[in-house]
């Protein structure tokens, strides 16, 4: 009986795989679709739409509505196809939409938009190796995973993982609390962000690792949650009206969760505040340790501190995305924070196991790209070793 059940399960798997199809979009090809919209209309859930970039880099001029689980790829390896139009993704429980090698051109009005909340489950959006204007994916019960993308404007997402992207602004944001909760945290890892990285999401913990950015803004946090801002380079040469790491959460003291700020390299021009970290209202429980700053290490609000260094000599380059100097071997000496070469943690975005080196350059010669790894830092000689990762081919 067990063998029969197993056979039925395998047969069902083969049936599912066999049902998926490849649909081609090409200009001047009678055997292919001439528009992406026409391919979407004929596609079924699980199908892949393969788009040939037009000659001379011209665009498919059309607005798209994606109402199925589909994958969109370029016919030519690491050669982007150009769609001039807004891409609307209709949410549905279990829907998965993957888009790789898309270029939206330099038109701020053409965005990727998730049209509303998902009921009874979650919608998942995967964006890989794309050139985009803006991403609006802050709807309830939506997971957005984005890797190797350049975004000329903002990225708003309610849940997901951002790795190895270059964007103007990146914010985890929810219009309302998720009702079908995802199992993992919000992760923003190894990104170059020219304006701000923020969290306004209260349904999940957030992990901000190894980014190069002018600042962080935390305006909401999960009650009793555990959050981390670790091994980032925070460089703000123009100054601002708040600290480069700014926490402002409404509520009663202690309800803003725990936020650990560690191993960051910080430099900023003093404007309206000389604080490296502000915990306005002191709603969150904030600890700051092993951070290194070119400024005197000044904080505002309730913050537990240890082993922070101020007035340190460091050099920052926001074009080459480098930091050198007193940050070397200045991070937490615990084994779990060691660098890739197993030396002591370097404060800043190259330090630790989530080093910037894992995510940039995003191109890497058109080779397949690993987007994330979960590997234990200490391996014992007994028990089970669990390793997981995510990747995509360009």
PDB file of N, CA and C in Angstrom, residues 308-346:
ATOM      1  N   UNK A 308      32.193  50.548  22.005  1.00  0.00           N
ATOM      2  CA  UNK A 308      32.080  51.403  20.831  1.00  0.00           C
ATOM      3  C   UNK A 308      33.275  52.359  20.779  1.00  0.00           C
ATOM      4  N   UNK A 309      33.686  52.737  19.578  1.00  0.00           N
ATOM      5  CA  UNK A 309      34.851  53.596  19.397  1.00  0.00           C
ATOM      6  C   UNK A 309      34.473  54.835  18.607  1.00  0.00           C
ATOM      7  N   UNK A 310      34.814  56.011  19.133  1.00  0.00           N
ATOM      8  CA  UNK A 310      34.568  57.269  18.453  1.00  0.00           C
ATOM      9  C   UNK A 310      35.853  57.955  18.051  1.00  0.00           C
ATOM     10  N   UNK A 311      35.721  58.979  17.201  1.00  0.00           N
ATOM     11  CA  UNK A 311      36.874  59.750  16.721  1.00  0.00           C
ATOM     12  C   UNK A 311      37.939  58.840  16.104  1.00  0.00           C
ATOM     13  N   UNK A 312      37.500  57.815  15.372  1.00  0.00           N
ATOM     14  CA  UNK A 312      38.415  56.866  14.752  1.00  0.00           C
ATOM     15  C   UNK A 312      38.815  57.344  13.354  1.00  0.00           C
ATOM     16  N   UNK A 313      39.956  56.931  12.905  1.00  0.00           N
ATOM     17  CA  UNK A 313      40.467  57.322  11.597  1.00  0.00           C
ATOM     18  C   UNK A 313      40.043  56.282  10.555  1.00  0.00           C
ATOM     19  N   UNK A 314      39.099  56.665   9.691  1.00  0.00           N
ATOM     20  CA  UNK A 314      38.646  55.775   8.617  1.00  0.00           C
ATOM     21  C   UNK A 314      38.458  56.588   7.347  1.00  0.00           C
ATOM     22  N   UNK A 315      38.597  55.923   6.223  1.00  0.00           N
ATOM     23  CA  UNK A 315      38.391  56.537   4.915  1.00  0.00           C
ATOM     24  C   UNK A 315      37.239  55.835   4.198  1.00  0.00           C
ATOM     25  N   UNK A 316      36.298  56.631   3.675  1.00  0.00           N
ATOM     26  CA  UNK A 316      35.104  56.097   3.020  1.00  0.00           C
ATOM     27  C   UNK A 316      35.091  56.529   1.560  1.00  0.00           C
ATOM     28  N   UNK A 317      34.618  55.647   0.685  1.00  0.00           N
ATOM     29  CA  UNK A 317      34.453  55.961  -0.720  1.00  0.00           C
ATOM     30  C   UNK A 317      33.083  55.447  -1.156  1.00  0.00           C
ATOM     31  N   UNK A 318      32.155  56.371  -1.437  1.00  0.00           N
ATOM     32  CA  UNK A 318      30.792  55.971  -1.786  1.00  0.00           C
ATOM     33  C   UNK A 318      30.609  55.753  -3.283  1.00  0.00           C
ATOM     34  N   UNK A 319      31.712  55.733  -4.028  1.00  0.00           N
ATOM     35  CA  UNK A 319      31.682  55.323  -5.440  1.00  0.00           C
ATOM     36  C   UNK A 319      32.195  53.901  -5.588  1.00  0.00           C
ATOM     37  N   UNK A 320      33.328  53.651  -4.947  1.00  0.00           N
ATOM     38  CA  UNK A 320      33.886  52.299  -4.956  1.00  0.00           C
ATOM     39  C   UNK A 320      33.302  51.434  -3.840  1.00  0.00           C
ATOM     40  N   UNK A 321      32.546  52.048  -2.926  1.00  0.00           N
ATOM     41  CA  UNK A 321      31.924  51.353  -1.786  1.00  0.00           C
ATOM     42  C   UNK A 321      32.978  50.653  -0.931  1.00  0.00           C
ATOM     43  N   UNK A 322      33.898  51.455  -0.425  1.00  0.00           N
ATOM     44  CA  UNK A 322      34.942  50.909   0.429  1.00  0.00           C
ATOM     45  C   UNK A 322      35.028  51.692   1.729  1.00  0.00           C
ATOM     46  N   UNK A 323      35.548  51.058   2.758  1.00  0.00           N
ATOM     47  CA  UNK A 323      35.895  51.706   4.019  1.00  0.00           C
ATOM     48  C   UNK A 323      37.181  51.050   4.514  1.00  0.00           C
ATOM     49  N   UNK A 324      38.139  51.871   4.906  1.00  0.00           N
ATOM     50  CA  UNK A 324      39.417  51.365   5.364  1.00  0.00           C
ATOM     51  C   UNK A 324      39.850  52.130   6.606  1.00  0.00           C
ATOM     52  N   UNK A 325      40.730  51.542   7.363  1.00  0.00           N
ATOM     53  CA  UNK A 325      41.274  52.230   8.527  1.00  0.00           C
ATOM     54  C   UNK A 325      40.975  51.503   9.810  1.00  0.00           C
ATOM     55  N   UNK A 326      40.500  52.247  10.798  1.00  0.00           N
ATOM     56  CA  UNK A 326      40.337  51.724  12.154  1.00  0.00           C
ATOM     57  C   UNK A 326      39.223  50.702  12.285  1.00  0.00           C
ATOM     58  N   UNK A 327      38.447  50.487  11.230  1.00  0.00           N
ATOM     59  CA  UNK A 327      37.391  49.479  11.288  1.00  0.00           C
ATOM     60  C   UNK A 327      37.933  48.054  11.223  1.00  0.00           C
ATOM     61  N   UNK A 328      39.154  47.893  10.733  1.00  0.00           N
ATOM     62  CA  UNK A 328      39.742  46.555  10.559  1.00  0.00           C
ATOM     63  C   UNK A 328      39.945  45.899  11.929  1.00  0.00           C
ATOM     64  N   UNK A 329      39.432  44.682  12.056  1.00  0.00           N
ATOM     65  CA  UNK A 329      39.542  43.896  13.291  1.00  0.00           C
ATOM     66  C   UNK A 329      38.970  44.619  14.510  1.00  0.00           C
ATOM     67  N   UNK A 330      37.986  45.485  14.289  1.00  0.00           N
ATOM     68  CA  UNK A 330      37.412  46.257  15.390  1.00  0.00           C
ATOM     69  C   UNK A 330      36.030  45.768  15.804  1.00  0.00           C
ATOM     70  N   UNK A 331      35.477  44.785  15.067  1.00  0.00           N
ATOM     71  CA  UNK A 331      34.151  44.282  15.393  1.00  0.00           C
ATOM     72  C   UNK A 331      34.167  43.279  16.529  1.00  0.00           C
ATOM     73  N   UNK A 332      33.020  42.710  16.800  1.00  0.00           N
ATOM     74  CA  UNK A 332      32.877  41.733  17.877  1.00  0.00           C
ATOM     75  C   UNK A 332      33.844  40.560  17.646  1.00  0.00           C
ATOM     76  N   UNK A 333      34.670  40.204  18.659  1.00  0.00           N
ATOM     77  CA  UNK A 333      35.660  39.143  18.460  1.00  0.00           C
ATOM     78  C   UNK A 333      35.097  37.731  18.529  1.00  0.00           C
ATOM     79  N   UNK A 334      33.799  37.582  18.815  1.00  0.00           N
ATOM     80  CA  UNK A 334      33.221  36.243  18.919  1.00  0.00           C
ATOM     81  C   UNK A 334      33.345  35.508  17.580  1.00  0.00           C
ATOM     82  N   UNK A 335      33.495  34.195  17.650  1.00  0.00           N
ATOM     83  CA  UNK A 335      33.687  33.374  16.449  1.00  0.00           C
ATOM     84  C   UNK A 335      32.526  33.536  15.476  1.00  0.00           C
ATOM     85  N   UNK A 336      31.337  33.721  15.973  1.00  0.00           N
ATOM     86  CA  UNK A 336      30.157  33.829  15.101  1.00  0.00           C
ATOM     87  C   UNK A 336      30.178  35.077  14.224  1.00  0.00           C
ATOM     88  N   UNK A 337      31.092  36.029  14.495  1.00  0.00           N
ATOM     89  CA  UNK A 337      31.179  37.249  13.690  1.00  0.00           C
ATOM     90  C   UNK A 337      32.460  37.326  12.872  1.00  0.00           C
ATOM     91  N   UNK A 338      33.249  36.255  12.835  1.00  0.00           N
ATOM     92  CA  UNK A 338      34.515  36.305  12.114  1.00  0.00           C
ATOM     93  C   UNK A 338      34.304  36.571  10.630  1.00  0.00           C
ATOM     94  N   UNK A 339      35.352  37.134  10.005  1.00  0.00           N
ATOM     95  CA  UNK A 339      35.300  37.444   8.585  1.00  0.00           C
ATOM     96  C   UNK A 339      35.450  36.179   7.748  1.00  0.00           C
ATOM     97  N   UNK A 340      35.326  36.336   6.443  1.00  0.00           N
ATOM     98  CA  UNK A 340      35.408  35.182   5.547  1.00  0.00           C
ATOM     99  C   UNK A 340      36.761  34.491   5.619  1.00  0.00           C
ATOM    100  N   UNK A 341      37.818  35.247   5.948  1.00  0.00           N
ATOM    101  CA  UNK A 341      39.141  34.638   6.074  1.00  0.00           C
ATOM    102  C   UNK A 341      39.407  34.129   7.491  1.00  0.00           C
ATOM    103  N   UNK A 342      38.349  34.109   8.325  1.00  0.00           N
ATOM    104  CA  UNK A 342      38.389  33.610   9.700  1.00  0.00           C
ATOM    105  C   UNK A 342      39.206  34.498  10.644  1.00  0.00           C
ATOM    106  N   UNK A 343      39.505  35.735  10.221  1.00  0.00           N
ATOM    107  CA  UNK A 343      40.100  36.704  11.130  1.00  0.00           C
ATOM    108  C   UNK A 343      38.987  37.427  11.887  1.00  0.00           C
ATOM    109  N   UNK A 344      39.380  38.242  12.881  1.00  0.00           N
ATOM    110  CA  UNK A 344      38.388  38.967  13.665  1.00  0.00           C
ATOM    111  C   UNK A 344      37.544  39.874  12.776  1.00  0.00           C
ATOM    112  N   UNK A 345      36.328  40.071  13.170  1.00  0.00           N
ATOM    113  CA  UNK A 345      35.360  40.858  12.411  1.00  0.00           C
ATOM    114  C   UNK A 345      35.879  42.263  12.113  1.00  0.00           C
ATOM    115  N   UNK A 346      35.754  42.667  10.839  1.00  0.00           N
ATOM    116  CA  UNK A 346      35.989  44.050  10.447  1.00  0.00           C
ATOM    117  C   UNK A 346      34.660  44.797  10.509  1.00  0.00           C
TER     118      UNK A 346
END
